[in-house]
Coordinates of C-alpha atoms in Angstrom, one line a residue:
M1 CA -29.1 43.9 -4.1
Q2 CA -25.6 45.3 -4.3
K3 CA -25.4 45.5 -0.5
K4 CA -26.6 41.9 -0.1
L5 CA -23.9 40.7 -2.6
F6 CA -21.3 42.7 -0.9
L7 CA -22.3 41.3 2.5
A8 CA -22.3 37.8 1.2
S9 CA -18.9 38.3 -0.4
A10 CA -17.5 39.8 2.9
I11 CA -18.9 36.9 4.9
M12 CA -17.3 34.4 2.5
M13 CA -13.9 36.1 2.5
A14 CA -14.0 36.3 6.3
G15 CA -14.8 32.6 6.5
L16 CA -11.9 31.8 4.2
H17 CA -9.6 34.1 6.2
A18 CA -10.6 32.4 9.4
E19 CA -10.1 29.0 7.8
A20 CA -6.7 30.0 6.5
Q21 CA -5.6 30.9 10.0
T22 CA -5.9 27.3 11.1
I23 CA -3.6 26.0 8.3
A24 CA 0.1 25.6 8.7
P25 CA 2.1 28.4 7.1
D26 CA 3.7 28.0 3.7
Y27 CA 7.4 28.9 4.3
K28 CA 8.5 27.9 0.8
E29 CA 5.7 29.8 -1.0
A30 CA 3.6 28.3 -3.8
A31 CA 5.5 29.9 -6.7
N32 CA 8.9 28.8 -5.6
G33 CA 10.8 25.6 -6.5
N34 CA 13.6 26.2 -4.0
P35 CA 14.4 24.8 -1.6
I36 CA 13.5 21.2 -2.7
S37 CA 12.2 20.4 0.8
A38 CA 10.0 22.8 2.8
N39 CA 10.7 21.2 6.1
I40 CA 14.0 19.3 6.1
F41 CA 17.4 21.0 6.4
C42 CA 20.0 19.4 4.2
A43 CA 23.2 20.5 2.4
D44 CA 26.3 19.5 0.4
P45 CA 24.3 18.0 -2.5
T46 CA 25.3 15.3 -4.9
A47 CA 23.2 13.5 -7.5
L48 CA 22.7 10.8 -10.1
E49 CA 20.2 10.0 -12.8
Y50 CA 18.6 6.5 -12.8
N51 CA 15.6 5.1 -14.6
G52 CA 14.2 8.6 -15.5
R53 CA 14.6 10.0 -12.0
M54 CA 17.2 12.3 -10.4
Y55 CA 18.3 11.2 -7.0
V56 CA 19.8 13.8 -4.7
Y57 CA 21.8 13.0 -1.6
G58 CA 22.9 15.5 1.1
S59 CA 24.3 16.1 4.5
N60 CA 21.6 15.8 7.1
D61 CA 21.6 19.2 8.8
H62 CA 18.2 18.4 10.2
Q63 CA 19.7 15.8 12.4
Q64 CA 21.9 18.5 14.0
F65 CA 18.9 20.8 14.2
I66 CA 16.9 18.3 16.2
K67 CA 19.8 17.3 18.4
N68 CA 20.3 21.0 19.2
G69 CA 16.7 21.4 20.3
K70 CA 16.0 23.6 17.2
K71 CA 18.4 26.3 18.4
G72 CA 22.0 27.0 18.7
E73 CA 24.9 26.7 16.2
N74 CA 25.3 24.1 13.5
N75 CA 28.7 22.6 14.2
Y76 CA 27.9 19.5 12.0
G77 CA 29.1 17.2 14.8
E78 CA 25.8 15.3 15.1
I79 CA 25.4 14.7 11.3
K80 CA 25.6 10.9 11.2
S81 CA 23.2 10.2 8.3
I82 CA 22.5 11.2 4.7
V83 CA 19.2 12.3 3.3
V84 CA 17.8 11.1 0.0
F85 CA 15.3 12.8 -2.4
S86 CA 14.3 12.1 -5.9
T87 CA 12.2 13.7 -8.7
D88 CA 11.2 13.0 -12.3
D89 CA 9.8 16.5 -13.0
M90 CA 12.1 18.9 -11.1
A91 CA 9.2 20.3 -9.1
N92 CA 7.7 17.5 -7.0
W93 CA 10.2 15.8 -4.8
T94 CA 10.0 12.4 -3.0
F95 CA 11.7 12.1 0.3
H96 CA 13.1 8.6 0.7
G97 CA 14.3 8.9 4.3
T98 CA 17.9 8.7 5.6
I99 CA 20.9 6.5 5.3
D100 CA 22.1 5.7 8.8
T101 CA 25.8 5.8 8.3
K102 CA 26.5 5.6 12.0
K103 CA 24.9 2.2 12.2
L104 CA 26.4 1.0 8.9
C105 CA 29.9 1.9 9.9
S106 CA 29.6 0.9 13.6
S107 CA 32.1 -2.0 13.1
W108 CA 34.8 0.2 11.6
V109 CA 38.2 0.0 13.3
T110 CA 38.8 2.7 15.9
S111 CA 42.6 2.6 16.1
P112 CA 44.0 4.8 14.9
W113 CA 41.0 6.9 15.7
Y114 CA 41.0 8.8 12.4
Q115 CA 40.4 5.6 10.4
G116 CA 37.1 4.9 12.2
Y117 CA 33.7 6.5 11.9
G118 CA 32.6 9.8 13.4
V119 CA 30.3 11.7 11.1
S120 CA 29.1 11.7 7.5
W121 CA 29.3 15.0 5.5
A122 CA 29.3 16.0 1.9
P123 CA 28.4 12.8 0.0
S124 CA 29.2 12.0 -3.6
V125 CA 27.5 9.3 -5.6
T126 CA 27.8 7.3 -8.8
W127 CA 26.6 4.1 -10.4
R128 CA 27.4 1.6 -13.1
T129 CA 26.2 -1.7 -14.6
A130 CA 28.8 -4.3 -13.6
A131 CA 30.0 -7.0 -16.0
N132 CA 27.6 -9.6 -14.5
G133 CA 24.7 -7.2 -15.3
V134 CA 24.1 -6.1 -11.7
E135 CA 23.6 -2.4 -11.1
E136 CA 26.0 -1.1 -8.5
F137 CA 25.7 2.2 -6.6
F138 CA 28.6 3.8 -4.7
L139 CA 28.2 6.5 -2.1
Y140 CA 31.2 8.3 -0.7
F141 CA 31.3 10.7 2.2
C142 CA 33.8 12.4 4.4
N143 CA 34.3 11.6 8.1
S144 CA 34.8 15.3 9.1
S145 CA 38.3 16.2 7.8
H146 CA 39.9 12.9 8.5
G147 CA 39.1 10.8 5.5
I148 CA 36.7 9.3 2.9
G149 CA 34.3 6.4 3.5
V150 CA 32.3 4.4 0.9
L151 CA 29.0 2.5 0.9
K152 CA 27.6 0.2 -1.7
A153 CA 24.1 -0.8 -2.8
T154 CA 22.2 -2.3 -5.8
S155 CA 19.6 0.4 -5.9
P156 CA 19.8 4.2 -5.4
I157 CA 18.0 4.0 -2.1
G158 CA 19.7 0.9 -0.7
P159 CA 19.9 -1.3 1.2
W160 CA 23.4 0.1 1.7
K161 CA 26.4 -1.8 3.1
S162 CA 29.9 -0.9 4.1
P163 CA 32.4 -2.9 1.9
N164 CA 35.4 -1.8 4.0
N165 CA 36.1 -2.0 7.7
K166 CA 37.5 1.5 7.9
L167 CA 37.8 4.7 5.8
M168 CA 38.8 4.1 2.2
I169 CA 41.1 7.1 2.3
H170 CA 42.6 8.5 5.5
R171 CA 45.6 10.3 6.8
D172 CA 47.9 7.2 6.5
T173 CA 47.0 6.8 2.9
P174 CA 50.2 7.5 0.8
G175 CA 49.8 10.7 -1.1
A176 CA 46.6 11.8 0.8
T177 CA 48.8 14.2 2.9
P178 CA 50.1 16.8 3.2
C179 CA 46.5 18.0 2.9
S180 CA 44.8 20.1 5.6
A181 CA 41.5 18.2 5.1
V182 CA 41.1 14.8 3.6
F183 CA 37.4 15.4 2.9
D184 CA 34.7 16.4 0.4
P185 CA 34.9 13.6 -2.1
G186 CA 33.9 14.0 -5.7
V187 CA 33.5 10.9 -7.8
T188 CA 32.8 10.0 -11.4
I189 CA 33.1 7.0 -13.7
D190 CA 34.6 7.9 -17.1
E191 CA 33.7 6.8 -20.6
N192 CA 36.1 3.8 -20.3
G193 CA 34.4 2.6 -17.1
V194 CA 37.3 3.8 -14.8
G195 CA 36.4 5.4 -11.5
W196 CA 38.0 8.6 -10.2
I197 CA 37.8 10.4 -6.9
T198 CA 38.9 13.9 -5.8
F199 CA 39.2 15.2 -2.3
G200 CA 41.0 17.8 -0.1
G201 CA 40.9 21.3 1.0
L202 CA 41.1 24.1 3.7
D203 CA 44.4 25.7 4.5
P204 CA 47.4 25.9 2.2
V205 CA 50.0 23.1 2.7
D206 CA 53.5 22.1 1.5
G207 CA 54.6 25.7 0.8
G208 CA 51.3 26.6 -0.8
N209 CA 49.6 30.0 -0.6
G210 CA 46.2 31.6 -1.1
L211 CA 46.4 31.4 -4.9
D212 CA 48.0 27.9 -5.0
P213 CA 47.0 26.1 -1.7
K214 CA 48.2 22.7 -3.0
N215 CA 45.5 21.0 -1.1
A216 CA 43.3 19.4 -3.9
R217 CA 43.9 15.7 -4.8
I218 CA 42.7 13.2 -7.4
V219 CA 43.2 9.4 -7.7
K220 CA 42.0 6.5 -9.8
L221 CA 39.8 3.9 -8.2
K222 CA 40.3 0.2 -8.5
P223 CA 37.7 -1.8 -10.5
S224 CA 35.9 -2.6 -7.2
M225 CA 35.3 1.2 -6.7
T226 CA 36.0 0.6 -3.0
A227 CA 39.8 1.2 -3.0
I228 CA 42.1 3.6 -4.7
D229 CA 44.5 2.5 -7.5
G230 CA 47.8 4.3 -7.1
T231 CA 48.8 7.5 -5.3
P232 CA 46.7 10.6 -5.2
V233 CA 48.2 13.5 -7.2
R234 CA 47.7 17.3 -6.9
I235 CA 45.2 19.3 -8.9
P236 CA 46.6 22.8 -9.2
A237 CA 43.3 24.5 -8.5
P238 CA 43.6 28.3 -8.0
Y239 CA 42.2 29.6 -4.7
H240 CA 40.9 26.0 -3.9
F241 CA 39.1 25.5 -0.6
E242 CA 36.5 22.6 -0.5
A243 CA 33.4 21.1 -2.2
N244 CA 35.1 18.8 -4.8
E245 CA 33.0 17.2 -7.5
L246 CA 33.7 15.5 -10.8
N247 CA 32.0 15.1 -14.2
V248 CA 33.0 13.8 -17.6
M249 CA 32.0 15.7 -20.7
N250 CA 33.0 14.6 -24.2
G251 CA 36.0 12.6 -23.0
K252 CA 37.3 15.3 -20.7
Y253 CA 37.2 15.6 -16.9
V254 CA 35.4 18.5 -15.4
Y255 CA 36.5 19.3 -11.8
T256 CA 34.4 21.7 -9.7
Y257 CA 35.2 23.2 -6.3
C258 CA 34.6 26.1 -3.9
S259 CA 37.1 29.0 -3.8
N260 CA 38.7 30.2 -0.6
W261 CA 38.7 33.5 1.3
A262 CA 42.3 34.5 0.6
N263 CA 43.2 38.0 -0.5
R264 CA 43.4 38.4 -4.3
S265 CA 45.5 40.8 -6.2
D266 CA 45.4 41.7 -9.9
A267 CA 49.2 41.3 -10.1
E268 CA 49.2 37.7 -8.9
W269 CA 46.2 36.8 -11.1
N270 CA 47.7 38.4 -14.2
A271 CA 50.9 36.4 -13.6
Y272 CA 48.8 33.2 -13.2
K273 CA 46.9 33.9 -16.4
Q274 CA 50.0 34.5 -18.4
A275 CA 51.7 31.4 -17.0
H276 CA 48.7 29.2 -17.9
G277 CA 47.6 30.9 -21.2
I278 CA 44.1 31.8 -20.0
S279 CA 42.1 35.0 -20.0
V280 CA 39.3 34.5 -17.5
S281 CA 38.8 36.7 -14.5
K282 CA 39.9 35.7 -11.0
P283 CA 37.2 34.2 -8.8
N284 CA 35.5 36.0 -6.0
T285 CA 35.6 34.4 -2.6
C286 CA 33.3 31.4 -1.8
T287 CA 32.4 30.9 -5.5
M288 CA 32.1 27.6 -7.4
C289 CA 34.9 27.2 -9.9
Y290 CA 35.8 24.6 -12.5
M291 CA 38.8 23.2 -14.3
V292 CA 39.1 20.8 -17.3
S293 CA 41.7 18.1 -18.1
D294 CA 42.1 15.2 -20.6
N295 CA 44.7 13.5 -18.4
P296 CA 43.7 13.9 -14.7
T297 CA 46.9 12.5 -13.2
D298 CA 49.0 15.1 -15.0
P299 CA 48.8 18.3 -12.9
D300 CA 50.0 20.4 -15.9
S301 CA 47.0 19.2 -17.9
W302 CA 44.4 21.0 -15.8
V303 CA 43.0 24.3 -17.2
Y304 CA 41.1 26.8 -15.1
K305 CA 37.9 27.8 -16.9
G306 CA 36.3 30.2 -14.4
V307 CA 33.3 30.5 -12.1
Y308 CA 30.1 28.7 -12.8
G309 CA 28.3 29.4 -9.5
P310 CA 28.4 32.6 -7.3
H311 CA 28.2 32.7 -3.6
P312 CA 24.7 31.5 -3.0
G313 CA 23.7 34.1 -0.4
M314 CA 20.3 32.9 1.0
G315 CA 21.7 33.2 4.5
T316 CA 24.6 30.7 4.2
N317 CA 28.3 31.4 4.7
N318 CA 29.7 28.5 2.7
N319 CA 29.2 27.0 -0.7
H320 CA 28.9 23.4 -2.1
S321 CA 27.4 22.4 -5.4
H322 CA 27.1 19.6 -7.9
L323 CA 26.6 19.8 -11.7
Q324 CA 24.2 17.0 -12.8
K325 CA 22.9 16.0 -16.2
F326 CA 19.3 14.9 -16.2
G327 CA 17.7 14.0 -19.5
N328 CA 19.2 16.5 -22.0
D329 CA 19.8 19.3 -19.5
Y330 CA 22.2 20.1 -16.7
Y331 CA 21.2 21.3 -13.3
Y332 CA 23.1 23.3 -10.7
I333 CA 22.4 21.7 -7.3
Y334 CA 23.6 23.7 -4.3
H335 CA 22.7 24.7 -0.8
G336 CA 21.6 28.0 0.8
A337 CA 19.6 28.8 3.9
P338 CA 16.3 30.3 2.7
L339 CA 14.1 28.1 4.8
M340 CA 16.1 28.8 7.9
E341 CA 15.7 32.6 7.2
K342 CA 12.0 32.2 6.8
W343 CA 11.7 30.3 10.0
R344 CA 13.7 32.9 11.8
S345 CA 11.7 35.8 10.6
A346 CA 8.4 34.0 11.4
G347 CA 9.6 33.3 15.0
V348 CA 9.5 29.5 14.4
I349 CA 13.1 29.3 15.6
E350 CA 15.1 31.8 17.7
S351 CA 16.7 34.7 15.8
N352 CA 20.2 33.7 16.9
C353 CA 19.7 30.1 15.6
G354 CA 22.7 28.9 13.6
I355 CA 22.8 28.3 9.9
F356 CA 20.9 25.2 8.9
R357 CA 21.0 24.8 5.2
S358 CA 18.6 23.7 2.4
I359 CA 19.3 22.1 -1.0
C360 CA 18.2 24.1 -4.0
V361 CA 18.3 23.5 -7.8
N362 CA 18.5 25.8 -10.8
K363 CA 19.0 25.0 -14.4
A364 CA 22.5 25.3 -15.9
T365 CA 23.7 26.1 -19.4
V366 CA 26.4 23.7 -20.4
N367 CA 28.3 23.2 -23.7
E368 CA 29.5 19.6 -23.5
A369 CA 31.6 19.9 -26.6
T370 CA 33.7 22.7 -25.2
Q371 CA 33.2 21.8 -21.5
T372 CA 31.9 25.3 -20.9
V373 CA 29.5 26.1 -18.1
K374 CA 27.7 29.5 -18.1
Q375 CA 27.5 31.1 -14.7
V376 CA 24.3 30.2 -12.9
T377 CA 22.2 32.8 -11.0
P378 CA 20.6 31.1 -8.0
N379 CA 17.1 32.1 -7.1
L380 CA 14.1 30.8 -5.2
E381 CA 12.1 30.3 -8.4
G382 CA 14.2 27.2 -9.0
A383 CA 14.3 24.9 -12.1
P384 CA 11.3 24.8 -14.5
Q385 CA 9.0 21.8 -14.2
I386 CA 9.8 19.5 -17.1
K387 CA 6.6 17.5 -17.2
N388 CA 3.1 17.5 -15.6
L389 CA 2.4 15.1 -12.7
N390 CA 0.1 12.2 -13.5
P391 CA -2.6 11.9 -10.8
Y392 CA -3.7 8.5 -12.2
E393 CA -0.5 6.9 -11.2
L394 CA -0.1 5.9 -7.5
Q395 CA 1.7 8.8 -5.8
Q396 CA 3.5 8.5 -2.5
A397 CA 2.3 11.0 0.1
E398 CA 5.9 12.1 0.7
T399 CA 6.0 13.3 -2.9
M400 CA 5.6 17.1 -2.6
A401 CA 6.3 20.4 -4.1
S402 CA 5.7 21.9 -0.6
C403 CA 4.1 21.2 2.7
G404 CA 3.3 22.5 6.1
G405 CA 3.0 20.9 9.6
V406 CA 3.9 17.3 8.6
D407 CA 6.3 14.7 9.9
Y408 CA 7.8 11.6 8.3
E409 CA 8.0 8.1 9.5
D410 CA 8.9 4.7 8.1
F411 CA 6.2 2.1 8.5
T412 CA 8.0 -1.1 7.3
N413 CA 7.0 -4.1 9.4
I414 CA 5.0 -1.9 11.8
K415 CA 2.5 -4.4 13.2
K416 CA -0.7 -3.8 15.0
N417 CA -0.2 -2.1 18.4
T418 CA 3.6 -2.0 17.9
R419 CA 6.0 0.7 16.8
V420 CA 8.6 -1.4 15.0
S421 CA 10.5 0.1 12.1
T422 CA 13.2 -1.0 9.8
L423 CA 14.4 2.4 8.6
G424 CA 17.6 2.1 10.6
N425 CA 20.4 1.8 8.2
D426 CA 18.8 2.3 4.8
A427 CA 16.8 4.9 2.9
S428 CA 13.3 3.6 2.6
E429 CA 10.5 3.3 0.1
N430 CA 8.1 2.7 2.9
M431 CA 7.6 6.2 4.2
Q432 CA 4.4 7.6 5.6
V433 CA 3.4 11.2 6.4
N434 CA 2.0 12.1 9.8
M435 CA -0.6 14.8 9.4
R436 CA -2.3 16.9 12.1
A437 CA -5.2 19.2 11.9
G438 CA -4.1 22.1 9.8
S439 CA -1.2 20.3 8.1
W440 CA -1.0 20.0 4.3
T441 CA 1.0 18.9 1.3
S442 CA 0.9 20.1 -2.2
V443 CA 2.0 19.0 -5.7
R444 CA 2.4 21.1 -8.8
K445 CA 1.1 21.1 -12.4
V446 CA -1.2 18.1 -12.1
D447 CA -2.8 17.0 -15.4
F448 CA -6.3 15.6 -14.9
G449 CA -7.0 15.4 -18.6
T450 CA -10.7 15.0 -19.4
G451 CA -11.6 14.6 -15.8
A452 CA -11.2 12.4 -12.7
K453 CA -14.2 10.6 -11.2
S454 CA -12.8 9.2 -8.0
F455 CA -10.1 9.6 -5.5
T456 CA -8.4 7.0 -3.3
L457 CA -6.4 7.9 -0.1
R458 CA -4.3 5.2 1.5
A459 CA -4.3 6.2 5.2
K460 CA -5.0 5.2 8.7
G461 CA -6.3 7.1 11.7
T462 CA -9.5 9.2 11.9
G463 CA -9.5 12.4 9.9
T464 CA -10.9 14.7 7.2
L465 CA -8.9 15.6 4.2
E466 CA -9.8 18.3 1.7
I467 CA -8.5 18.6 -1.8
R468 CA -8.0 22.2 -2.8
F469 CA -6.6 24.1 -5.7
S470 CA -5.2 26.9 -3.5
R471 CA -4.3 26.7 0.2
P472 CA -7.0 29.0 1.7
A473 CA -9.9 27.9 -0.5
R474 CA -13.1 25.9 -0.5
P475 CA -12.5 22.2 -1.1
A476 CA -13.1 20.7 -4.5
A477 CA -13.6 17.4 -2.7
T478 CA -13.6 16.1 0.9
I479 CA -12.9 12.6 2.2
E480 CA -13.6 11.4 5.7
F481 CA -11.9 8.2 6.8
S482 CA -11.3 6.1 9.9
S483 CA -9.2 2.9 10.1
T484 CA -6.8 1.4 12.6
D485 CA -4.6 0.0 9.8
M486 CA -3.3 1.5 6.6
E487 CA -6.2 1.1 4.2
D488 CA -7.5 2.5 0.9
H489 CA -10.4 4.9 1.2
T490 CA -12.2 5.9 -2.0
I491 CA -14.8 8.6 -2.8
T492 CA -16.6 9.8 -5.9
I493 CA -15.6 13.3 -7.0
D494 CA -17.0 15.9 -9.4
E495 CA -15.2 15.4 -12.6
T496 CA -16.1 18.9 -13.8
K497 CA -13.8 20.2 -11.0
F498 CA -11.0 17.8 -11.7
K499 CA -10.1 18.3 -15.4
G500 CA -7.2 19.9 -17.3
V501 CA -4.0 21.0 -15.7
K502 CA -4.1 22.4 -12.1
N503 CA -1.1 24.6 -11.2
N504 CA -1.3 23.4 -7.6
V505 CA -3.2 20.6 -5.8
Y506 CA -3.4 20.8 -2.0
F507 CA -4.2 18.0 0.4
V508 CA -5.3 19.7 3.6
V509 CA -6.2 17.8 6.8
T510 CA -8.8 19.7 8.7
A511 CA -9.4 17.2 11.4
A512 CA -7.1 14.5 12.6
E513 CA -6.6 11.8 15.2
N514 CA -3.4 9.9 14.7
V515 CA -3.5 10.3 10.9
Y516 CA -0.9 8.8 8.7
V517 CA -1.0 9.0 5.0
D518 CA 0.9 6.6 2.7
A519 CA -0.3 7.4 -0.9
W520 CA -3.0 8.7 -3.1
Q521 CA -4.4 8.2 -6.6
F522 CA -7.1 9.6 -8.8
S523 CA -9.1 7.5 -11.2
E524 CA -11.0 8.2 -14.4
E525 CA -13.3 5.4 -13.7
D526 CA -16.6 5.4 -11.8
I527 CA -16.8 3.6 -8.5
S528 CA -19.7 1.7 -6.9
G529 CA -19.7 3.7 -3.7
I530 CA -17.8 5.3 -0.9
N531 CA -15.8 3.1 1.4
E532 CA -17.5 2.6 4.7
V533 CA -16.2 4.9 7.4
R534 CA -15.2 3.0 10.5
Q535 CA -14.4 4.4 13.9
S536 CA -11.0 3.5 15.3
A537 CA -10.1 3.1 18.9
P538 CA -8.5 6.2 20.3
V539 CA -4.7 6.2 20.2
V540 CA -2.5 8.3 22.4
N541 CA -0.7 11.0 20.4
G542 CA 3.1 10.9 20.5
T543 CA 6.3 11.9 18.8
Y544 CA 8.5 9.2 17.2
D545 CA 11.9 9.1 15.7
L546 CA 12.6 7.6 12.3
G547 CA 13.5 4.4 14.0
G548 CA 9.9 4.1 15.2
R549 CA 10.7 4.7 18.9
R550 CA 8.3 6.9 20.8
L551 CA 10.0 9.9 22.4
Q552 CA 9.4 11.1 25.9
E553 CA 10.8 14.2 27.5
T554 CA 13.5 12.1 29.1
N555 CA 14.4 10.1 26.0
A556 CA 17.9 10.5 24.5
T557 CA 17.1 10.7 20.8
H558 CA 18.6 8.0 18.6
G559 CA 18.8 8.7 14.9
I560 CA 16.7 11.7 13.9
V561 CA 13.2 13.1 14.1
I562 CA 12.0 14.8 11.0
E563 CA 9.3 17.3 11.8
N564 CA 8.1 20.7 10.6
G565 CA 9.2 23.8 12.5
K566 CA 7.4 24.8 15.6
K567 CA 7.7 27.9 17.6
V568 CA 10.3 27.4 20.3
S569 CA 9.4 28.7 23.8
R570 CA 11.8 31.3 25.0

């Protein structure tokens, strides 16, 4: 009897092992919250809170990665869009697509050349309710080191428009120079409704040195938020280099930035401390520092408070972060390169591939009354999940804790037998997930309560999807579907298997022909039956960019293609 049980167990485990070999790898790992995306490279984060969600925006490193053919250095020259994610629980993130800044700013003046558009890096975002009751969102970004541009919208995901015909701040803006780099904007709206923006960085200017580079600036914004009000003034930020951001806490302005690589001596720092009446230690190189002021246009009012974020490690050689309040807590949002390192070690990309970064989040400890930020320790575990996911609400397929082997595409206005998309210049609510055999997505801490009785999948194509509670496991439910259009497919499930809180729920596609998934939802109600499975006409497989254009070997890629890593032939 024992031999039979052992043999049965061995056969079952062997079957699970063989099955697991067909599933796309988990490069993020189930227990980790970082990075927020398991398949999109993005960096230089900024964020806002709106209607119970945190929206995070970042430089689109993945655009450069695809343009490079998934190899080579990241020189940032092809980053011409901004990625958008959001979450309401700090564990499951929704990808909203990209903001095509190149298209939005295509009409900007090109003479002088540095007032026109070239790239979009390091965004900073804020929002307000205007006097007429309209909610307004403002997204600022840097055009390389040449200046700051601004976009405007009435929702956090657009549609975005360019209110100006050129950069809002540039090298001809009085007071913007001398400054080595007119870049890395940091914006906030204070408690009086006044907008402020910081910028600047890189090498010392105007007689500056490593300790006092004299290259950080701040200026008030006009009520429109699309033009500056006055002349930028200097922030005397010690060892300042880049990554400017702004917050307001208890009526005071909190300025954060990344420190430089200049040599540091105890003698010069002791002299600085004595001159400014502070006792904090000097910052190490490439760390996130902060200063506080109650009168931001007075350089003498700024007080250096110390380091709140160390060098992130995780494979990256630079640092950029944002401190965001969400609910009653603060979060340290930053970039590292843990996904790139995993792909390197797994042979997904070449070992000499450049540094393509990923956005990560850890919880921060902040005392608003004293404007004190305790130093954060970055890790892959990430921020704790603050609430369970509700499976009885409609969930977008691009809401994930992790994934493997999936692509994204916008389906707005895609008509039968056409590939027309409106993603273009705006982030999109109308994303769908392309899933192949072996691809999967997962969500974390799903609360089924007393039990789910049915499951609905909004999808098209012909495929089989298994719902599992761990990646290599027997399915708790299986749905087979076939439709040429995006339709709802519903099955009855065993409620005894879908009750209580499940740490992870996986949606694994085991067979697929042109499968696209839009959304899913569980129900506590019985259903009358299973939707009829219809056979669809065969469709030729292909690869498409986010503009909906099918790509051939000879196509020049416009926009970006978001896809999971694949092994690059050498």
